[in-house]
């Protein structure tokens, strides 16, 4: 069932609650691919009812980012969701989410702002305000759907760490389920933004997964010095790659590591053909 308004969603959810059903929420921006479907399948496996939200959230995009050109494929998304047995696809407009004519700014709207140490690093550094926008919309979706469990991908590792922190700090009674990264056979992590890449660009984009896999195998061989591990990674880069960051952090707190250990998360962001791509790996696994 495709619903666009909050009241209709609440109406359906209330019926489920009376039946004692457990509810899973999978927040997405649409342009669904197998990565999203893995979250939906996990939700179907452990919840009685599943809601998938499809909303390209304007407040998490910076002024020079790709909000206008972000792929919007609701008809195809709907077919995929129905095939997976999704109970509600919630696809609101920005007016429905934020109020008609509402100016989208923290001058006039209440925002949920995650802690400075979690946002002033990695993707948050080059995307100021991004995680405020993410936490605000996720909190709104949590309040609208009131799910028992919500499903997020490790693909956006900083995002899921920040959401877990928000849930803990604000006593949100929802369990966050983190799902592994789904990749193409080539190793490329699936992303809605891969649609912007040419075939050559997709080959060049393999550098992200190659670098993080190489770091993991070097670590398994006993190299723990982060500077040395970074040096080996840089040798994979060519003039086709515009590296934004390659960082080694604690997988729970995002604190920087100088020596890699089993709790280390390695994250990379790199532009290929002007498209900003991200990937990450737990090297201790
Ligand atoms: P998005 O539509 O890009 O906002 O993503 C919605 C959710 O799908 C987020 O929790 C993402 O982390 C997750 N996701 C995106 N790509 C993948 C992937 N390749 N594997 C697993 N989860 C993913």
mmCIF file of C-alpha atoms and ligand atoms in Angstrom:
data_model
loop_
_atom_site.group_PDB
_atom_site.id
_atom_site.type_symbol
_atom_site.label_atom_id
_atom_site.label_comp_id
_atom_site.label_asym_id
_atom_site.label_seq_id
_atom_site.Cartn_x
_atom_site.Cartn_y
_atom_site.Cartn_z
ATOM 1 C CA UNK A 1 0.000 0.000 0.000
ATOM 2 C CA UNK A 2 1.457 3.362 -1.059
ATOM 3 C CA UNK A 3 0.638 6.207 1.330
ATOM 4 C CA UNK A 4 1.649 9.846 1.055
ATOM 5 C CA UNK A 5 0.204 11.337 4.214
ATOM 6 C CA UNK A 6 1.082 10.962 7.866
ATOM 7 C CA UNK A 7 -2.487 10.511 9.113
ATOM 8 C CA UNK A 8 -3.132 7.507 6.870
ATOM 9 C CA UNK A 9 0.106 5.891 8.052
ATOM 10 C CA UNK A 10 -0.865 6.451 11.698
ATOM 11 C CA UNK A 11 -4.324 4.992 11.038
ATOM 12 C CA UNK A 12 -2.876 1.747 9.620
ATOM 13 C CA UNK A 13 -0.195 1.510 12.315
ATOM 14 C CA UNK A 14 -2.788 1.880 15.072
ATOM 15 C CA UNK A 15 -4.700 -1.067 13.647
ATOM 16 C CA UNK A 16 -1.531 -3.194 13.651
ATOM 17 C CA UNK A 17 -0.689 -2.171 17.196
ATOM 18 C CA UNK A 18 -4.119 -3.322 18.396
ATOM 19 C CA UNK A 19 -3.393 -6.703 16.777
ATOM 20 C CA UNK A 20 -0.100 -6.843 18.721
ATOM 21 C CA UNK A 21 2.031 -6.829 15.564
ATOM 22 C CA UNK A 22 5.729 -5.901 15.711
ATOM 23 C CA UNK A 23 6.626 -3.147 13.270
ATOM 24 C CA UNK A 24 9.854 -2.639 11.316
ATOM 25 C CA UNK A 25 10.835 0.602 9.581
ATOM 26 C CA UNK A 26 13.314 0.847 6.702
ATOM 27 C CA UNK A 27 14.087 4.518 5.957
ATOM 28 C CA UNK A 28 15.310 5.164 2.380
ATOM 29 C CA UNK A 29 15.598 7.899 -0.205
ATOM 30 C CA UNK A 30 14.278 5.546 -2.894
ATOM 31 C CA UNK A 31 15.991 4.507 -6.150
ATOM 32 C CA UNK A 32 15.948 1.120 -4.464
ATOM 33 C CA UNK A 33 18.599 -1.498 -5.204
ATOM 34 C CA UNK A 34 19.631 -4.833 -3.723
ATOM 35 C CA UNK A 35 21.253 -3.064 -0.746
ATOM 36 C CA UNK A 36 17.915 -1.563 0.268
ATOM 37 C CA UNK A 37 16.188 -4.873 -0.426
ATOM 38 C CA UNK A 38 18.528 -6.656 2.000
ATOM 39 C CA UNK A 39 17.305 -4.309 4.758
ATOM 40 C CA UNK A 40 13.686 -4.940 3.761
ATOM 41 C CA UNK A 41 14.243 -8.721 3.759
ATOM 42 C CA UNK A 42 15.809 -8.588 7.222
ATOM 43 C CA UNK A 43 12.852 -6.516 8.434
ATOM 44 C CA UNK A 44 10.372 -8.985 6.932
ATOM 45 C CA UNK A 45 12.241 -11.824 8.633
ATOM 46 C CA UNK A 46 11.984 -10.429 12.163
ATOM 47 C CA UNK A 47 8.925 -8.121 12.151
ATOM 48 C CA UNK A 48 5.249 -8.815 11.480
ATOM 49 C CA UNK A 49 4.715 -5.594 9.517
ATOM 50 C CA UNK A 50 7.190 -3.577 7.483
ATOM 51 C CA UNK A 51 7.074 0.098 6.528
ATOM 52 C CA UNK A 52 9.533 1.444 3.939
ATOM 53 C CA UNK A 53 9.825 5.199 3.726
ATOM 54 C CA UNK A 54 10.876 6.762 0.427
ATOM 55 C CA UNK A 55 11.765 10.405 0.939
ATOM 56 C CA UNK A 56 14.547 12.460 -0.615
ATOM 57 C CA UNK A 57 15.053 14.605 2.436
ATOM 58 C CA UNK A 58 15.872 18.192 1.392
ATOM 59 C CA UNK A 59 17.411 19.191 4.728
ATOM 60 C CA UNK A 60 20.217 16.653 4.554
ATOM 61 C CA UNK A 61 21.561 18.032 1.248
ATOM 62 C CA UNK A 62 23.942 20.981 1.128
ATOM 63 C CA UNK A 63 23.251 23.858 -1.285
ATOM 64 C CA UNK A 64 25.761 22.576 -3.878
ATOM 65 C CA UNK A 65 24.815 18.900 -3.536
ATOM 66 C CA UNK A 66 22.706 16.655 -5.800
ATOM 67 C CA UNK A 67 19.214 17.105 -4.275
ATOM 68 C CA UNK A 68 17.640 18.154 -7.598
ATOM 69 C CA UNK A 69 19.213 15.432 -9.688
ATOM 70 C CA UNK A 70 18.974 12.640 -7.069
ATOM 71 C CA UNK A 71 17.236 9.675 -8.820
ATOM 72 C CA UNK A 72 13.510 9.484 -8.110
ATOM 73 C CA UNK A 73 12.001 6.178 -9.265
ATOM 74 C CA UNK A 74 8.891 5.725 -7.134
ATOM 75 C CA UNK A 75 7.013 3.498 -9.630
ATOM 76 C CA UNK A 76 9.906 1.023 -9.774
ATOM 77 C CA UNK A 77 10.437 1.280 -5.994
ATOM 78 C CA UNK A 78 6.788 0.439 -5.451
ATOM 79 C CA UNK A 79 7.009 -2.693 -7.592
ATOM 80 C CA UNK A 80 10.142 -3.854 -5.743
ATOM 81 C CA UNK A 81 8.561 -3.218 -2.345
ATOM 82 C CA UNK A 82 5.371 -5.032 -3.273
ATOM 83 C CA UNK A 83 7.419 -7.980 -4.493
ATOM 84 C CA UNK A 84 9.156 -8.113 -1.090
ATOM 85 C CA UNK A 85 5.818 -8.020 0.718
ATOM 86 C CA UNK A 86 6.262 -4.539 2.208
ATOM 87 C CA UNK A 87 3.062 -3.527 4.020
ATOM 88 C CA UNK A 88 3.316 0.259 3.655
ATOM 89 C CA UNK A 89 5.453 2.395 1.360
ATOM 90 C CA UNK A 90 5.392 5.848 2.916
ATOM 91 C CA UNK A 91 6.367 8.435 0.279
ATOM 92 C CA UNK A 92 5.520 11.884 1.640
ATOM 93 C CA UNK A 93 6.179 15.240 0.003
ATOM 94 C CA UNK A 94 8.438 17.773 1.725
ATOM 95 C CA UNK A 95 5.306 19.806 2.558
ATOM 96 C CA UNK A 96 3.768 16.759 4.248
ATOM 97 C CA UNK A 97 6.915 16.123 6.292
ATOM 98 C CA UNK A 98 7.805 19.672 7.254
ATOM 99 C CA UNK A 99 4.579 21.638 6.879
ATOM 100 C CA UNK A 100 3.255 23.480 3.851
ATOM 101 C CA UNK A 101 5.441 26.367 2.793
ATOM 102 C CA UNK A 102 7.697 25.822 5.799
ATOM 103 C CA UNK A 103 11.125 27.377 5.359
ATOM 104 C CA UNK A 104 13.573 24.512 5.749
ATOM 105 C CA UNK A 105 16.083 25.980 8.145
ATOM 106 C CA UNK A 106 16.988 25.589 11.788
ATOM 107 C CA UNK A 107 15.990 29.242 12.241
ATOM 108 C CA UNK A 108 12.369 28.170 12.032
ATOM 109 C CA UNK A 109 12.271 24.382 12.432
ATOM 110 C CA UNK A 110 13.249 22.150 15.369
ATOM 111 C CA UNK A 111 16.274 20.068 14.434
ATOM 112 C CA UNK A 112 17.893 17.074 16.121
ATOM 113 C CA UNK A 113 21.626 17.788 16.240
ATOM 114 C CA UNK A 114 24.028 14.939 16.948
ATOM 115 C CA UNK A 115 27.174 15.616 19.027
ATOM 116 C CA UNK A 116 30.005 17.688 17.555
ATOM 117 C CA UNK A 117 32.608 14.901 17.930
ATOM 118 C CA UNK A 118 30.465 12.573 15.815
ATOM 119 C CA UNK A 119 29.753 15.044 13.022
ATOM 120 C CA UNK A 120 32.966 17.060 12.803
ATOM 121 C CA UNK A 121 34.758 14.169 11.107
ATOM 122 C CA UNK A 122 34.564 11.900 8.030
ATOM 123 C CA UNK A 123 31.536 12.764 5.839
ATOM 124 C CA UNK A 124 30.347 15.422 8.299
ATOM 125 C CA UNK A 125 33.443 17.538 7.611
ATOM 126 C CA UNK A 126 32.645 18.097 3.958
ATOM 127 C CA UNK A 127 28.869 18.007 4.451
ATOM 128 C CA UNK A 128 28.101 20.542 7.200
ATOM 129 C CA UNK A 129 24.572 20.105 8.544
ATOM 130 C CA UNK A 130 24.102 16.759 6.778
ATOM 131 C CA UNK A 131 23.752 14.665 9.922
ATOM 132 C CA UNK A 132 21.459 17.254 11.540
ATOM 133 C CA UNK A 133 19.186 16.750 8.540
ATOM 134 C CA UNK A 134 19.478 12.968 8.761
ATOM 135 C CA UNK A 135 18.774 12.791 12.514
ATOM 136 C CA UNK A 136 15.873 15.217 12.206
ATOM 137 C CA UNK A 137 14.129 13.247 9.476
ATOM 138 C CA UNK A 138 14.863 9.880 11.101
ATOM 139 C CA UNK A 139 13.454 11.103 14.432
ATOM 140 C CA UNK A 140 10.346 12.360 12.619
ATOM 141 C CA UNK A 141 9.937 8.997 10.869
ATOM 142 C CA UNK A 142 10.405 7.240 14.228
ATOM 143 C CA UNK A 143 7.650 9.401 15.736
ATOM 144 C CA UNK A 144 5.295 8.895 12.794
ATOM 145 C CA UNK A 145 5.714 5.114 12.492
ATOM 146 C CA UNK A 146 6.745 4.271 16.071
ATOM 147 C CA UNK A 147 8.425 1.058 14.958
ATOM 148 C CA UNK A 148 9.840 -1.591 17.281
ATOM 149 C CA UNK A 149 12.915 -1.939 15.096
ATOM 150 C CA UNK A 150 14.527 0.240 12.434
ATOM 151 C CA UNK A 151 16.966 -1.024 9.818
ATOM 152 C CA UNK A 152 20.061 0.785 8.539
ATOM 153 C CA UNK A 153 22.963 -0.245 6.315
ATOM 154 C CA UNK A 154 26.613 -0.396 7.345
ATOM 155 C CA UNK A 155 27.224 1.207 3.927
ATOM 156 C CA UNK A 156 26.591 4.531 5.677
ATOM 157 C CA UNK A 157 28.660 3.608 8.721
ATOM 158 C CA UNK A 158 28.942 7.081 10.240
ATOM 159 C CA UNK A 159 25.187 7.511 9.842
ATOM 160 C CA UNK A 160 24.285 4.316 11.683
ATOM 161 C CA UNK A 161 26.757 5.086 14.494
ATOM 162 C CA UNK A 162 25.197 8.553 14.887
ATOM 163 C CA UNK A 163 21.675 7.135 14.858
ATOM 164 C CA UNK A 164 22.563 4.570 17.527
ATOM 165 C CA UNK A 165 24.012 7.427 19.592
ATOM 166 C CA UNK A 166 20.843 9.523 19.115
ATOM 167 C CA UNK A 167 18.646 6.602 20.159
ATOM 168 C CA UNK A 168 20.761 6.024 23.273
ATOM 169 C CA UNK A 169 21.088 9.680 24.262
ATOM 170 C CA UNK A 170 17.399 10.509 23.709
ATOM 171 C CA UNK A 171 16.031 7.227 25.158
ATOM 172 C CA UNK A 172 14.234 6.378 21.937
ATOM 173 C CA UNK A 173 12.538 2.997 22.496
ATOM 174 C CA UNK A 174 13.494 1.541 19.116
ATOM 175 C CA UNK A 175 16.046 -1.177 18.366
ATOM 176 C CA UNK A 176 18.502 -0.268 15.609
ATOM 177 C CA UNK A 177 19.408 -3.187 13.385
ATOM 178 C CA UNK A 178 22.563 -2.740 11.328
ATOM 179 C CA UNK A 179 22.782 -4.739 8.089
ATOM 180 C CA UNK A 180 25.940 -5.616 6.105
ATOM 181 C CA UNK A 181 27.029 -3.881 2.896
ATOM 182 C CA UNK A 182 25.674 -5.420 -0.309
ATOM 183 C CA UNK A 183 28.160 -5.277 -3.186
ATOM 184 C CA UNK A 184 28.258 -5.984 -6.890
ATOM 185 C CA UNK A 185 30.287 -9.075 -7.788
ATOM 186 C CA UNK A 186 33.110 -6.675 -8.724
ATOM 187 C CA UNK A 187 33.264 -5.474 -5.104
ATOM 188 C CA UNK A 188 31.634 -2.095 -5.758
ATOM 189 C CA UNK A 189 29.256 -1.246 -2.894
ATOM 190 C CA UNK A 190 25.734 -0.712 -4.231
ATOM 191 C CA UNK A 191 24.581 2.892 -4.086
ATOM 192 C CA UNK A 192 21.838 4.911 -5.735
ATOM 193 C CA UNK A 193 24.598 7.320 -6.808
ATOM 194 C CA UNK A 194 26.329 4.596 -8.897
ATOM 195 C CA UNK A 195 23.709 5.532 -11.516
ATOM 196 C CA UNK A 196 25.707 8.710 -12.182
ATOM 197 C CA UNK A 197 28.809 6.695 -13.232
ATOM 198 C CA UNK A 198 29.779 5.614 -16.752
ATOM 199 C CA UNK A 199 31.002 2.029 -17.318
ATOM 200 C CA UNK A 200 34.607 3.293 -17.114
ATOM 201 C CA UNK A 201 33.745 5.228 -13.980
ATOM 202 C CA UNK A 202 32.380 2.067 -12.372
ATOM 203 C CA UNK A 203 35.725 0.360 -13.027
ATOM 204 C CA UNK A 204 37.615 3.307 -11.537
ATOM 205 C CA UNK A 205 35.244 3.208 -8.560
ATOM 206 C CA UNK A 206 36.527 -0.257 -7.656
ATOM 207 C CA UNK A 207 39.489 1.499 -6.069
ATOM 208 C CA UNK A 208 37.435 2.104 -2.898
ATOM 209 C CA UNK A 209 36.760 -1.574 -2.172
ATOM 210 C CA UNK A 210 40.276 -2.533 -3.342
ATOM 211 C CA UNK A 211 41.871 -0.101 -0.896
ATOM 212 C CA UNK A 212 39.858 -1.160 2.137
ATOM 213 C CA UNK A 213 40.231 -4.875 1.364
ATOM 214 C CA UNK A 214 43.961 -4.422 0.933
ATOM 215 C CA UNK A 215 44.160 -2.619 4.271
ATOM 216 C CA UNK A 216 42.319 -5.477 5.944
ATOM 217 C CA UNK A 217 44.676 -8.084 4.494
ATOM 218 C CA UNK A 218 47.757 -6.024 5.491
ATOM 219 C CA UNK A 219 46.305 -5.756 9.022
ATOM 220 C CA UNK A 220 45.718 -9.521 9.119
ATOM 221 C CA UNK A 221 49.388 -9.954 8.174
ATOM 222 C CA UNK A 222 50.344 -7.951 11.247
ATOM 223 C CA UNK A 223 50.746 -4.351 10.032
ATOM 224 C CA UNK A 224 49.024 -2.075 12.545
ATOM 225 C CA UNK A 225 50.697 1.313 12.015
ATOM 226 C CA UNK A 226 47.993 3.514 10.484
ATOM 227 C CA UNK A 227 50.450 5.756 8.589
ATOM 228 C CA UNK A 228 52.009 2.700 6.943
ATOM 229 C CA UNK A 229 48.591 1.253 6.098
ATOM 230 C CA UNK A 230 47.535 4.580 4.557
ATOM 231 C CA UNK A 231 50.738 4.738 2.468
ATOM 232 C CA UNK A 232 50.040 1.354 0.863
ATOM 233 C CA UNK A 233 46.506 2.512 0.079
ATOM 234 C CA UNK A 234 47.628 5.686 -1.713
ATOM 235 C CA UNK A 235 49.511 3.592 -4.292
ATOM 236 C CA UNK A 236 46.138 2.417 -5.689
ATOM 237 C CA UNK A 237 45.056 5.961 -6.573
ATOM 238 C CA UNK A 238 45.381 7.469 -10.052
ATOM 239 C CA UNK A 239 44.387 10.849 -11.507
ATOM 240 C CA UNK A 240 40.860 9.396 -11.934
ATOM 241 C CA UNK A 241 40.468 9.433 -8.159
ATOM 242 C CA UNK A 242 39.896 12.450 -5.979
ATOM 243 C CA UNK A 243 40.353 11.103 -2.436
ATOM 244 C CA UNK A 244 38.369 13.008 0.200
ATOM 245 C CA UNK A 245 39.399 10.927 3.201
ATOM 246 C CA UNK A 246 40.763 7.579 4.303
ATOM 247 C CA UNK A 247 40.370 7.227 8.064
ATOM 248 C CA UNK A 248 40.858 4.644 10.793
ATOM 249 C CA UNK A 249 38.442 5.094 13.693
ATOM 250 C CA UNK A 250 36.974 3.243 16.649
ATOM 251 C CA UNK A 251 33.866 1.426 15.415
ATOM 252 C CA UNK A 252 31.687 2.709 18.279
ATOM 253 C CA UNK A 253 32.989 6.184 19.104
ATOM 254 C CA UNK A 254 34.600 7.307 15.813
ATOM 255 C CA UNK A 255 37.769 8.275 17.740
ATOM 256 C CA UNK A 256 40.826 8.318 15.465
ATOM 257 C CA UNK A 257 43.287 5.427 15.710
ATOM 258 C CA UNK A 258 47.051 5.622 15.236
ATOM 259 C CA UNK A 259 47.411 1.865 15.665
ATOM 260 C CA UNK A 260 44.830 -0.375 14.044
ATOM 261 C CA UNK A 261 43.186 -3.044 16.201
ATOM 262 C CA UNK A 262 40.203 -5.380 16.034
ATOM 263 C CA UNK A 263 37.793 -2.534 16.886
ATOM 264 C CA UNK A 264 38.956 -0.431 13.945
ATOM 265 C CA UNK A 265 36.615 0.712 11.219
ATOM 266 C CA UNK A 266 38.305 1.935 8.042
ATOM 267 C CA UNK A 267 36.301 4.413 5.978
ATOM 268 C CA UNK A 268 36.974 5.943 2.601
ATOM 269 C CA UNK A 269 35.316 8.694 0.564
ATOM 270 C CA UNK A 270 36.532 9.350 -2.964
ATOM 271 C CA UNK A 271 35.172 11.162 -6.006
ATOM 272 C CA UNK A 272 35.148 9.371 -9.339
ATOM 273 C CA UNK A 273 33.831 11.292 -12.380
ATOM 274 C CA UNK A 274 32.736 13.933 -9.867
ATOM 275 C CA UNK A 275 30.527 11.410 -8.030
ATOM 276 C CA UNK A 276 31.151 11.186 -4.306
ATOM 277 C CA UNK A 277 31.397 7.518 -3.274
ATOM 278 C CA UNK A 278 31.899 6.001 0.183
ATOM 279 C CA UNK A 279 32.823 2.573 1.500
ATOM 280 C CA UNK A 280 34.065 1.017 4.753
ATOM 281 C CA UNK A 281 35.226 -2.195 6.390
ATOM 282 C CA UNK A 282 35.643 -3.654 9.891
ATOM 283 C CA UNK A 283 39.204 -4.942 9.737
ATOM 284 C CA UNK A 284 38.890 -7.087 12.876
ATOM 285 C CA UNK A 285 36.145 -9.331 11.436
HETATM 286 P P1 LIG B 1 19.628 5.710 1.119
HETATM 287 O O1 LIG B 1 18.427 5.466 0.273
HETATM 288 O O2 LIG B 1 20.890 5.847 0.332
HETATM 289 O O3 LIG B 1 19.424 6.790 2.135
HETATM 290 O O4 LIG B 1 19.845 4.371 1.958
HETATM 291 C C1 LIG B 1 18.823 3.856 2.773
HETATM 292 C C2 LIG B 1 19.393 2.770 3.620
HETATM 293 O O5 LIG B 1 19.915 1.738 2.794
HETATM 294 C C3 LIG B 1 20.536 3.256 4.512
HETATM 295 O O6 LIG B 1 20.405 2.676 5.801
HETATM 296 C C4 LIG B 1 21.748 2.755 3.787
HETATM 297 O O7 LIG B 1 22.860 2.537 4.635
HETATM 298 C C5 LIG B 1 21.231 1.450 3.216
HETATM 299 N N1 LIG B 1 22.066 1.040 2.088
HETATM 300 C C6 LIG B 1 22.422 1.788 1.009
HETATM 301 N N2 LIG B 1 23.266 1.098 0.214
HETATM 302 C C7 LIG B 1 23.462 -0.105 0.806
HETATM 303 C C8 LIG B 1 24.236 -1.251 0.487
HETATM 304 N N3 LIG B 1 24.996 -1.311 -0.599
HETATM 305 N N4 LIG B 1 24.193 -2.304 1.325
HETATM 306 C C9 LIG B 1 23.422 -2.261 2.453
HETATM 307 N N5 LIG B 1 22.672 -1.209 2.816
HETATM 308 C C10 LIG B 1 22.686 -0.139 2.004
#
